[in-house]
């Protein structure tokens, strides 16, 4: 082939290559350009925001204090040992009605009182109730006070014992209109769990001896879960040492495990270095994962730290305890900070001999805005306040039945104690997060309970139209 022919072939090939490239580019450009040139049509679906009407507020009280096995021929029989004194109140205009839950497994006229408060202007009613009871008998003696609480689908009982001398009873109230199936999961100091179930009919309160699932266990924790309807769980405790009664208590349930909580109203009275007979101690459980927990006592009047913190390592599912009996006599908060969520409660006692009393204190939840709380009848009631924010705040306490407002200034992370009037309901208002607990103390008398927020209003719902 001649050189001229070769040149023509090369040139022709080059032109073909360039043409193919240019054509491909034009096609690609057209493909890209066509959708870009088309108009975009978009329409947002029609929607509106609706705030559901708040439902009625249901409050269930623990009711009559019960004695187990007073009839030697029927050791499992429950009978009424003490009738509580109630106090209740609601904001102006709220319709507060009383109810009673039947207790079919109790001999006598025992009943669990409750209250229903109707919503106002799509907001839950500000309502509160509490009860107290004093018992003085050969087999039971002491003072107990507790708040009336709304039911929930899950709660935790951290307290009581299944050992000799303890007569502890789980109280499960179903104030709704649907039967509830309740599952109990018991944890102990050796690890492992035990589960059982109970059907609680609507409009009733059932009882379960704690020893039924925790026999021989000195440090039980019970998780209470419900299906079908929410229930209110509480623990009634009594203790006998060497045939002498040494106290009673009615204990609140805990809503859920937390990494950061505070036990308010913890009273140190009697020093003891014996971990098995501590006068002030904190029971702990990390239900899901191992945890490192730091516990820091604080002065109830100022919020200042007292001593060095204590650190404990918890194995998941195994109940632990920390002794605080070395604290000087006084009222404290104990802050609980954990690496994984835990449940905790504080035990306190006035002594170990006849005529003593004891109480359990559970974590006080965060409160913001306005809530209502009731102060049951009892000796020298006080409100223990703790500022849970890093800024100063002013807390206002106003009797619902009318009266002067008390204003309490809390410094950042500070605390205070305020004298309260017994048999009175109050509103507590704070622009920032605070914690609060009602505490009682007298000669051989001890009790307390945290202040819980009024039921939250239903969250707004966005409704879309097709």
Tab-separated table of C-alpha atoms in Angstrom:
chain	number	residue	atom	x	y	z
A	1	UNK	CA	0.000	0.000	0.000
A	2	UNK	CA	1.283	3.470	-0.920
A	3	UNK	CA	2.059	6.067	1.664
A	4	UNK	CA	-0.635	8.392	0.206
A	5	UNK	CA	-3.288	5.723	0.652
A	6	UNK	CA	-2.152	5.150	4.208
A	7	UNK	CA	-2.495	8.830	4.988
A	8	UNK	CA	-6.032	8.894	3.556
A	9	UNK	CA	-7.058	5.897	5.700
A	10	UNK	CA	-5.611	7.427	8.797
A	11	UNK	CA	-7.368	10.738	8.168
A	12	UNK	CA	-10.647	9.001	7.439
A	13	UNK	CA	-10.345	6.957	10.664
A	14	UNK	CA	-9.599	10.049	12.651
A	15	UNK	CA	-12.649	11.834	11.209
A	16	UNK	CA	-14.853	8.842	12.039
A	17	UNK	CA	-13.550	8.720	15.620
A	18	UNK	CA	-14.134	12.438	16.140
A	19	UNK	CA	-17.615	12.123	14.677
A	20	UNK	CA	-18.556	9.267	16.953
A	21	UNK	CA	-17.318	11.174	20.026
A	22	UNK	CA	-19.200	14.328	19.015
A	23	UNK	CA	-22.387	12.369	18.345
A	24	UNK	CA	-22.185	10.616	21.722
A	25	UNK	CA	-21.691	13.938	23.443
A	26	UNK	CA	-24.723	15.419	21.674
A	27	UNK	CA	-26.916	12.452	22.652
A	28	UNK	CA	-25.759	12.626	26.261
A	29	UNK	CA	-26.382	16.350	26.353
A	30	UNK	CA	-29.854	15.879	24.945
A	31	UNK	CA	-30.676	13.177	27.502
A	32	UNK	CA	-29.531	15.431	30.312
A	33	UNK	CA	-31.123	18.568	28.883
A	34	UNK	CA	-34.578	17.143	28.160
A	35	UNK	CA	-35.575	16.444	31.810
A	36	UNK	CA	-33.944	19.680	32.906
A	37	UNK	CA	-36.076	21.598	30.466
A	38	UNK	CA	-39.350	20.025	31.571
A	39	UNK	CA	-41.338	21.950	34.194
A	40	UNK	CA	-41.369	20.449	37.724
A	41	UNK	CA	-44.817	19.918	39.264
A	42	UNK	CA	-44.915	19.303	43.041
A	43	UNK	CA	-47.739	19.588	45.551
A	44	UNK	CA	-47.568	19.278	49.328
A	45	UNK	CA	-50.367	17.123	50.735
A	46	UNK	CA	-53.024	19.048	52.602
A	47	UNK	CA	-52.580	18.692	56.346
A	48	UNK	CA	-53.673	20.135	59.625
A	49	UNK	CA	-52.400	19.953	63.204
A	50	UNK	CA	-54.827	18.749	65.847
A	51	UNK	CA	-54.332	18.721	69.611
A	52	UNK	CA	-56.215	15.742	71.076
A	53	UNK	CA	-58.555	16.385	73.957
A	54	UNK	CA	-56.852	15.392	77.210
A	55	UNK	CA	-58.388	12.449	79.006
A	56	UNK	CA	-59.433	12.251	82.624
A	57	UNK	CA	-56.707	12.044	85.249
A	58	UNK	CA	-56.916	8.797	87.243
A	59	UNK	CA	-55.288	8.627	90.685
A	60	UNK	CA	-55.106	5.353	92.604
A	61	UNK	CA	-54.292	5.199	96.323
A	62	UNK	CA	-52.794	2.243	98.162
A	63	UNK	CA	-55.787	2.002	100.484
A	64	UNK	CA	-56.120	0.052	103.710
A	65	UNK	CA	-52.961	-1.219	105.401
A	66	UNK	CA	-53.106	-4.989	105.411
A	67	UNK	CA	-52.000	-7.665	107.872
A	68	UNK	CA	-50.959	-11.070	106.607
A	69	UNK	CA	-51.717	-14.262	108.530
A	70	UNK	CA	-53.370	-12.897	111.664
A	71	UNK	CA	-55.548	-16.000	111.655
A	72	UNK	CA	-53.202	-18.907	112.492
A	73	UNK	CA	-55.569	-21.313	110.752
A	74	UNK	CA	-55.299	-19.299	107.507
A	75	UNK	CA	-51.726	-18.055	107.246
A	76	UNK	CA	-52.190	-16.572	103.765
A	77	UNK	CA	-55.300	-14.577	104.632
A	78	UNK	CA	-55.176	-10.781	104.469
A	79	UNK	CA	-57.116	-8.556	106.853
A	80	UNK	CA	-57.397	-4.807	107.392
A	81	UNK	CA	-54.967	-3.472	110.016
A	82	UNK	CA	-55.372	0.264	109.441
A	83	UNK	CA	-57.659	2.631	107.549
A	84	UNK	CA	-55.859	5.536	105.850
A	85	UNK	CA	-56.651	9.227	106.104
A	86	UNK	CA	-57.021	10.847	102.682
A	87	UNK	CA	-56.439	14.340	101.351
A	88	UNK	CA	-57.240	15.453	97.799
A	89	UNK	CA	-57.685	18.591	95.769
A	90	UNK	CA	-57.947	19.941	92.243
A	91	UNK	CA	-57.676	23.247	90.444
A	92	UNK	CA	-60.698	25.520	90.384
A	93	UNK	CA	-63.353	24.271	87.989
A	94	UNK	CA	-62.019	20.719	87.797
A	95	UNK	CA	-64.544	18.012	88.545
A	96	UNK	CA	-62.862	15.724	91.094
A	97	UNK	CA	-64.818	12.586	91.947
A	98	UNK	CA	-63.893	9.755	94.309
A	99	UNK	CA	-64.019	6.068	93.491
A	100	UNK	CA	-63.225	2.802	95.248
A	101	UNK	CA	-61.483	-0.282	93.900
A	102	UNK	CA	-62.731	-3.574	95.289
A	103	UNK	CA	-60.249	-5.820	97.141
A	104	UNK	CA	-61.886	-9.237	96.981
A	105	UNK	CA	-58.921	-11.070	98.526
A	106	UNK	CA	-59.063	-9.040	101.779
A	107	UNK	CA	-61.200	-9.942	104.769
A	108	UNK	CA	-63.074	-6.955	106.172
A	109	UNK	CA	-64.027	-3.586	104.730
A	110	UNK	CA	-60.758	-2.935	102.929
A	111	UNK	CA	-60.845	-0.833	99.790
A	112	UNK	CA	-58.430	1.089	97.604
A	113	UNK	CA	-59.706	4.638	97.091
A	114	UNK	CA	-59.117	6.573	93.923
A	115	UNK	CA	-59.958	9.859	92.252
A	116	UNK	CA	-60.928	10.964	88.762
A	117	UNK	CA	-60.395	14.548	87.591
A	118	UNK	CA	-61.916	15.719	84.322
A	119	UNK	CA	-59.802	17.659	81.820
A	120	UNK	CA	-60.244	21.408	81.371
A	121	UNK	CA	-59.913	23.210	78.033
A	122	UNK	CA	-57.994	20.309	76.448
A	123	UNK	CA	-55.509	20.299	79.344
A	124	UNK	CA	-55.218	17.690	82.107
A	125	UNK	CA	-56.690	18.829	85.390
A	126	UNK	CA	-54.324	19.876	88.160
A	127	UNK	CA	-55.240	17.269	90.751
A	128	UNK	CA	-53.475	15.452	93.550
A	129	UNK	CA	-54.217	13.100	96.431
A	130	UNK	CA	-52.281	11.343	99.176
A	131	UNK	CA	-52.916	9.105	102.151
A	132	UNK	CA	-51.331	8.258	105.499
A	133	UNK	CA	-51.932	5.597	108.104
A	134	UNK	CA	-50.721	4.947	111.637
A	135	UNK	CA	-50.825	1.406	113.030
A	136	UNK	CA	-50.154	0.340	116.614
A	137	UNK	CA	-50.644	-3.351	117.306
A	138	UNK	CA	-48.743	-6.348	118.606
A	139	UNK	CA	-47.798	-7.445	115.086
A	140	UNK	CA	-47.686	-4.102	113.228
A	141	UNK	CA	-46.517	-0.675	114.305
A	142	UNK	CA	-45.466	2.516	112.559
A	143	UNK	CA	-46.456	5.325	110.211
A	144	UNK	CA	-46.742	5.252	106.419
A	145	UNK	CA	-47.614	7.898	103.835
A	146	UNK	CA	-47.872	7.709	100.067
A	147	UNK	CA	-49.078	9.702	97.088
A	148	UNK	CA	-51.970	8.546	94.920
A	149	UNK	CA	-50.593	7.940	91.438
A	150	UNK	CA	-51.819	7.408	87.861
A	151	UNK	CA	-51.498	3.886	86.415
A	152	UNK	CA	-48.750	2.963	83.930
A	153	UNK	CA	-47.777	0.091	81.646
A	154	UNK	CA	-44.385	-0.445	83.318
A	155	UNK	CA	-43.016	0.242	86.781
A	156	UNK	CA	-40.350	-1.010	89.178
A	157	UNK	CA	-40.509	-1.847	92.882
A	158	UNK	CA	-37.126	-1.454	94.597
A	159	UNK	CA	-37.593	-2.388	98.240
A	160	UNK	CA	-38.908	-4.911	100.694
A	161	UNK	CA	-37.571	-8.372	101.478
A	162	UNK	CA	-38.566	-12.000	101.330
A	163	UNK	CA	-36.783	-12.950	104.553
A	164	UNK	CA	-38.092	-13.960	107.978
A	165	UNK	CA	-39.744	-11.055	109.790
A	166	UNK	CA	-40.746	-9.221	106.616
A	167	UNK	CA	-44.391	-9.162	105.538
A	168	UNK	CA	-44.356	-7.320	102.235
A	169	UNK	CA	-47.273	-7.164	99.815
A	170	UNK	CA	-47.407	-5.926	96.221
A	171	UNK	CA	-50.533	-3.842	95.563
A	172	UNK	CA	-51.701	-3.851	91.931
A	173	UNK	CA	-54.584	-1.490	91.132
A	174	UNK	CA	-56.466	-1.443	87.826
A	175	UNK	CA	-58.667	1.684	87.837
A	176	UNK	CA	-59.582	1.330	84.145
A	177	UNK	CA	-62.459	-0.387	82.362
A	178	UNK	CA	-60.433	-3.228	80.779
A	179	UNK	CA	-58.894	-6.294	82.401
A	180	UNK	CA	-55.103	-6.152	82.785
A	181	UNK	CA	-52.631	-9.030	82.581
A	182	UNK	CA	-49.654	-8.212	84.787
A	183	UNK	CA	-46.225	-9.827	84.557
A	184	UNK	CA	-43.815	-9.759	87.505
A	185	UNK	CA	-40.084	-10.214	86.917
A	186	UNK	CA	-38.159	-10.618	90.183
A	187	UNK	CA	-34.418	-9.899	90.482
A	188	UNK	CA	-32.189	-10.779	93.421
A	189	UNK	CA	-28.719	-10.296	94.884
A	190	UNK	CA	-27.468	-13.581	93.368
A	191	UNK	CA	-28.584	-12.722	89.824
A	192	UNK	CA	-31.131	-14.509	87.691
A	193	UNK	CA	-34.836	-13.747	87.390
A	194	UNK	CA	-38.174	-15.350	88.196
A	195	UNK	CA	-41.389	-14.467	86.371
A	196	UNK	CA	-45.079	-14.877	87.160
A	197	UNK	CA	-48.397	-13.483	85.909
A	198	UNK	CA	-51.575	-12.145	87.453
A	199	UNK	CA	-54.905	-11.161	85.890
A	200	UNK	CA	-56.346	-8.018	87.491
A	201	UNK	CA	-60.010	-7.335	86.639
A	202	UNK	CA	-61.104	-3.800	85.810
A	203	UNK	CA	-62.009	-1.641	88.789
A	204	UNK	CA	-60.175	-3.786	91.351
A	205	UNK	CA	-56.953	-3.930	93.352
A	206	UNK	CA	-55.162	-7.260	93.743
A	207	UNK	CA	-52.482	-8.275	96.225
A	208	UNK	CA	-49.430	-10.522	95.835
A	209	UNK	CA	-47.164	-11.425	98.791
A	210	UNK	CA	-43.630	-10.425	97.824
A	211	UNK	CA	-42.343	-13.731	99.186
A	212	UNK	CA	-44.288	-15.523	96.420
A	213	UNK	CA	-41.531	-14.706	93.940
A	214	UNK	CA	-38.687	-13.666	96.254
A	215	UNK	CA	-38.702	-16.179	99.125
A	216	UNK	CA	-35.499	-15.873	101.151
A	217	UNK	CA	-34.293	-12.892	99.112
A	218	UNK	CA	-33.018	-10.000	101.251
A	219	UNK	CA	-32.790	-7.456	98.396
A	220	UNK	CA	-35.489	-8.039	95.786
A	221	UNK	CA	-36.343	-5.785	92.857
A	222	UNK	CA	-39.546	-6.406	90.903
A	223	UNK	CA	-40.354	-5.209	87.393
A	224	UNK	CA	-44.108	-4.853	86.827
A	225	UNK	CA	-45.370	-4.808	83.228
A	226	UNK	CA	-48.976	-4.761	82.123
A	227	UNK	CA	-50.909	-5.519	78.963
A	228	UNK	CA	-54.540	-4.724	78.254
A	229	UNK	CA	-54.671	-1.769	80.655
A	230	UNK	CA	-52.214	0.273	82.747
A	231	UNK	CA	-51.965	-0.509	86.468
A	232	UNK	CA	-50.678	1.275	89.543
A	233	UNK	CA	-48.085	-0.743	91.507
A	234	UNK	CA	-47.039	-0.074	95.106
A	235	UNK	CA	-45.377	-2.022	97.910
A	236	UNK	CA	-46.703	-2.283	101.448
A	237	UNK	CA	-43.986	-3.340	103.910
A	238	UNK	CA	-43.851	-4.267	107.579
A	239	UNK	CA	-41.017	-5.644	109.685
A	240	UNK	CA	-40.707	-7.623	112.915
A	241	UNK	CA	-37.442	-8.156	114.820
A	242	UNK	CA	-37.345	-10.718	117.638
A	243	UNK	CA	-41.171	-10.677	117.836
A	244	UNK	CA	-41.363	-6.862	118.087
A	245	UNK	CA	-42.834	-4.703	115.280
A	246	UNK	CA	-40.294	-2.136	114.069
A	247	UNK	CA	-42.072	-0.203	111.336
A	248	UNK	CA	-44.346	-0.089	108.310
A	249	UNK	CA	-44.155	1.635	104.931
A	250	UNK	CA	-46.019	2.114	101.656
A	251	UNK	CA	-43.573	2.613	98.806
A	252	UNK	CA	-43.954	4.273	95.408
A	253	UNK	CA	-42.988	2.473	92.221
A	254	UNK	CA	-40.260	3.792	89.909
A	255	UNK	CA	-41.221	4.628	86.338
A	256	UNK	CA	-38.117	3.318	84.556
A	257	UNK	CA	-34.334	2.842	84.893
A	258	UNK	CA	-32.270	6.032	84.515
A	259	UNK	CA	-28.635	7.042	84.184
A	260	UNK	CA	-29.111	10.187	86.269
A	261	UNK	CA	-31.468	10.402	89.250
A	262	UNK	CA	-31.662	11.775	92.778
A	263	UNK	CA	-33.074	10.277	95.965
A	264	UNK	CA	-34.567	13.107	98.018
A	265	UNK	CA	-35.711	12.983	101.629
A	266	UNK	CA	-33.108	10.450	102.784
A	267	UNK	CA	-32.769	10.716	106.543
A	268	UNK	CA	-29.740	9.481	108.486
A	269	UNK	CA	-30.559	8.795	112.130
A	270	UNK	CA	-28.704	5.792	113.524
A	271	UNK	CA	-25.089	4.986	112.666
A	272	UNK	CA	-24.161	1.397	111.777
A	273	UNK	CA	-21.171	-0.150	110.028
A	274	UNK	CA	-22.973	-3.467	109.570
A	275	UNK	CA	-24.021	-3.762	105.921
A	276	UNK	CA	-26.645	-6.370	106.834
A	277	UNK	CA	-28.249	-3.985	109.355
A	278	UNK	CA	-27.605	-0.597	107.778
A	279	UNK	CA	-29.765	2.253	109.053
A	280	UNK	CA	-29.375	4.170	105.774
A	281	UNK	CA	-28.607	2.374	102.513
A	282	UNK	CA	-29.288	2.524	98.770
A	283	UNK	CA	-30.445	-0.546	96.819
A	284	UNK	CA	-29.463	-0.640	93.128
A	285	UNK	CA	-30.065	-2.729	90.014
A	286	UNK	CA	-28.720	-2.421	86.475
A	287	UNK	CA	-31.252	-4.602	84.644
A	288	UNK	CA	-29.766	-4.683	81.140
A	289	UNK	CA	-25.984	-4.132	81.264
A	290	UNK	CA	-23.133	-3.863	83.759
A	291	UNK	CA	-22.892	-0.394	85.296
A	292	UNK	CA	-20.494	1.765	87.247
A	293	UNK	CA	-22.531	3.886	89.645
A	294	UNK	CA	-21.415	6.967	91.599
A	295	UNK	CA	-23.491	8.064	94.604
A	296	UNK	CA	-23.016	11.539	96.082
A	297	UNK	CA	-24.811	12.673	99.273
A	298	UNK	CA	-25.907	16.334	99.407
A	299	UNK	CA	-27.136	18.501	102.248
A	300	UNK	CA	-30.909	18.884	101.971
A	301	UNK	CA	-30.898	22.518	103.117
A	302	UNK	CA	-28.175	23.823	100.782
A	303	UNK	CA	-27.469	21.213	98.119
A	304	UNK	CA	-23.774	21.200	98.979
A	305	UNK	CA	-21.884	17.911	98.648
A	306	UNK	CA	-21.295	15.941	101.829
A	307	UNK	CA	-18.140	13.841	101.946
A	308	UNK	CA	-16.654	11.909	99.069
A	309	UNK	CA	-18.844	10.054	96.584
A	310	UNK	CA	-19.115	6.265	96.700
A	311	UNK	CA	-18.613	4.179	93.573
A	312	UNK	CA	-19.973	0.691	93.041
A	313	UNK	CA	-19.802	-1.681	90.071
A	314	UNK	CA	-23.012	-3.561	89.295
A	315	UNK	CA	-23.334	-6.803	87.362
A	316	UNK	CA	-26.334	-6.755	85.028
A	317	UNK	CA	-29.378	-8.347	86.642
A	318	UNK	CA	-27.782	-8.605	90.089
A	319	UNK	CA	-29.049	-6.366	92.924
A	320	UNK	CA	-26.453	-4.418	94.916
A	321	UNK	CA	-26.469	-2.173	97.990
A	322	UNK	CA	-24.408	0.740	99.337
A	323	UNK	CA	-24.288	1.578	103.064
A	324	UNK	CA	-24.638	5.272	104.033
A	325	UNK	CA	-25.066	4.757	107.781
A	326	UNK	CA	-21.878	6.732	108.498
A	327	UNK	CA	-23.629	9.994	107.560
A	328	UNK	CA	-24.186	12.382	110.437
A	329	UNK	CA	-27.841	12.627	111.556
A	330	UNK	CA	-29.739	14.856	109.160
A	331	UNK	CA	-31.700	15.035	105.902
A	332	UNK	CA	-29.945	14.392	102.595
A	333	UNK	CA	-30.324	13.886	98.875
A	334	UNK	CA	-28.252	11.159	97.237
A	335	UNK	CA	-27.441	11.772	93.576
A	336	UNK	CA	-27.132	8.600	91.501
A	337	UNK	CA	-25.122	8.714	88.265
A	338	UNK	CA	-24.600	5.491	86.301
A	339	UNK	CA	-22.906	4.428	83.075
A	340	UNK	CA	-26.038	2.475	82.076
A	341	UNK	CA	-29.648	2.894	83.275
A	342	UNK	CA	-30.314	1.703	86.845
A	343	UNK	CA	-33.162	1.683	89.355
A	344	UNK	CA	-32.485	2.780	92.923
A	345	UNK	CA	-34.216	3.384	96.254
A	346	UNK	CA	-33.022	4.443	99.692
A	347	UNK	CA	-33.794	2.652	102.968
A	348	UNK	CA	-33.852	4.559	106.261
A	349	UNK	CA	-34.863	3.633	109.796
A	350	UNK	CA	-35.180	5.287	113.198
A	351	UNK	CA	-33.759	2.228	114.946
A	352	UNK	CA	-33.877	-1.527	115.372
A	353	UNK	CA	-35.902	-1.914	118.577
A	354	UNK	CA	-39.602	-1.928	119.368
A	355	UNK	CA	-41.206	1.407	118.562
A	356	UNK	CA	-38.935	2.109	115.570
A	357	UNK	CA	-40.125	2.944	112.078
A	358	UNK	CA	-38.635	2.826	108.574
A	359	UNK	CA	-39.267	4.230	105.110
A	360	UNK	CA	-38.149	3.764	101.511
A	361	UNK	CA	-37.511	6.785	99.254
A	362	UNK	CA	-37.567	6.462	95.474
A	363	UNK	CA	-36.065	8.894	92.902
A	364	UNK	CA	-37.806	12.252	92.564
A	365	UNK	CA	-38.660	13.002	88.900
A	366	UNK	CA	-37.916	16.285	87.142
A	367	UNK	CA	-40.659	18.907	87.357
A	368	UNK	CA	-41.066	21.937	85.091
A	369	UNK	CA	-44.020	24.297	84.915
A	370	UNK	CA	-46.927	23.773	87.309
A	371	UNK	CA	-47.933	20.551	89.033
A	372	UNK	CA	-50.106	19.664	91.995
A	373	UNK	CA	-49.189	17.609	95.039
A	374	UNK	CA	-50.936	16.608	98.243
A	375	UNK	CA	-49.571	16.544	101.787
A	376	UNK	CA	-51.147	13.761	103.807
A	377	UNK	CA	-51.648	14.072	107.548
A	378	UNK	CA	-48.463	13.299	109.464
A	379	UNK	CA	-45.743	14.616	111.795
A	380	UNK	CA	-43.852	17.772	110.774
A	381	UNK	CA	-44.248	17.554	106.974
A	382	UNK	CA	-41.556	19.241	104.909
A	383	UNK	CA	-40.905	19.705	101.208
A	384	UNK	CA	-37.366	18.871	100.143
A	385	UNK	CA	-36.569	20.886	96.993
A	386	UNK	CA	-33.581	20.426	94.684
A	387	UNK	CA	-32.628	22.627	91.732
A	388	UNK	CA	-31.828	20.332	88.800
A	389	UNK	CA	-30.571	23.117	86.517
A	390	UNK	CA	-27.322	25.132	86.460
A	391	UNK	CA	-29.200	28.430	86.837
A	392	UNK	CA	-31.006	29.996	89.780
A	393	UNK	CA	-34.765	29.603	89.921
A	394	UNK	CA	-37.706	30.638	92.089
A	395	UNK	CA	-40.196	27.965	93.099
A	396	UNK	CA	-43.723	29.030	94.037
A	397	UNK	CA	-45.875	26.948	96.414
A	398	UNK	CA	-49.571	27.829	96.572
A	399	UNK	CA	-52.321	26.010	98.511
A	400	UNK	CA	-55.057	24.872	96.130
A	401	UNK	CA	-57.733	25.705	98.700
A	402	UNK	CA	-56.463	29.284	98.896
A	403	UNK	CA	-53.748	30.959	100.880
A	404	UNK	CA	-50.509	32.865	100.560
A	405	UNK	CA	-47.903	31.786	98.024
A	406	UNK	CA	-44.475	30.828	99.351
A	407	UNK	CA	-41.531	31.677	97.118
A	408	UNK	CA	-38.309	29.731	97.480
A	409	UNK	CA	-35.148	30.842	95.680
A	410	UNK	CA	-32.858	27.974	94.697
A	411	UNK	CA	-29.291	28.676	93.678
A	412	UNK	CA	-27.759	26.715	90.776
A	413	UNK	CA	-27.711	23.045	91.851
A	414	UNK	CA	-28.951	24.257	95.265
A	415	UNK	CA	-31.583	22.847	97.598
A	416	UNK	CA	-33.954	23.876	100.378
A	417	UNK	CA	-36.455	22.467	102.860
A	418	UNK	CA	-39.819	24.149	103.387
A	419	UNK	CA	-42.357	23.535	106.169
A	420	UNK	CA	-45.756	22.425	104.839
A	421	UNK	CA	-49.257	22.238	106.253
A	422	UNK	CA	-50.589	18.704	106.719
A	423	UNK	CA	-53.836	17.637	105.013
A	424	UNK	CA	-53.319	20.286	102.306
A	425	UNK	CA	-52.906	20.225	98.523
A	426	UNK	CA	-50.520	22.619	96.773
A	427	UNK	CA	-49.383	23.668	93.337
A	428	UNK	CA	-45.655	23.814	92.674
A	429	UNK	CA	-44.450	26.101	89.885
A	430	UNK	CA	-40.920	26.475	88.507
A	431	UNK	CA	-39.664	27.835	85.160
A	432	UNK	CA	-36.730	25.392	85.192
A	433	UNK	CA	-36.290	21.755	86.216
A	434	UNK	CA	-36.538	20.969	89.913
A	435	UNK	CA	-37.105	17.873	92.039
A	436	UNK	CA	-39.265	17.655	95.153
A	437	UNK	CA	-40.290	15.200	97.868
A	438	UNK	CA	-42.631	15.323	100.860
A	439	UNK	CA	-41.008	13.986	104.048
A	440	UNK	CA	-42.258	13.308	107.584
A	441	UNK	CA	-40.351	12.705	110.808
A	442	UNK	CA	-41.338	12.265	114.426
A	443	UNK	CA	-40.433	10.125	117.427
A	444	UNK	CA	-40.591	6.610	116.055
A	445	UNK	CA	-42.328	7.860	112.897
A	446	UNK	CA	-40.821	8.115	109.413
A	447	UNK	CA	-42.268	8.409	105.893
A	448	UNK	CA	-41.981	10.245	102.588
A	449	UNK	CA	-42.744	10.196	98.877
A	450	UNK	CA	-41.563	12.082	95.775
A	451	UNK	CA	-43.681	14.688	93.997
A	452	UNK	CA	-44.765	13.542	90.544
A	453	UNK	CA	-45.785	15.774	87.668
A	454	UNK	CA	-49.409	16.181	86.665
A	455	UNK	CA	-50.250	14.020	83.651
A	456	UNK	CA	-48.756	15.569	80.521
A	457	UNK	CA	-51.123	16.910	77.914
A	458	UNK	CA	-51.553	14.880	74.750
A	459	UNK	CA	-49.030	15.857	72.054
A	460	UNK	CA	-50.335	17.568	68.890
A	461	UNK	CA	-50.936	15.236	65.908
A	462	UNK	CA	-50.459	16.195	62.244
A	463	UNK	CA	-53.281	14.803	60.067
A	464	UNK	CA	-52.674	14.496	56.303
A	465	UNK	CA	-55.458	14.402	53.686
A	466	UNK	CA	-55.144	12.186	50.596
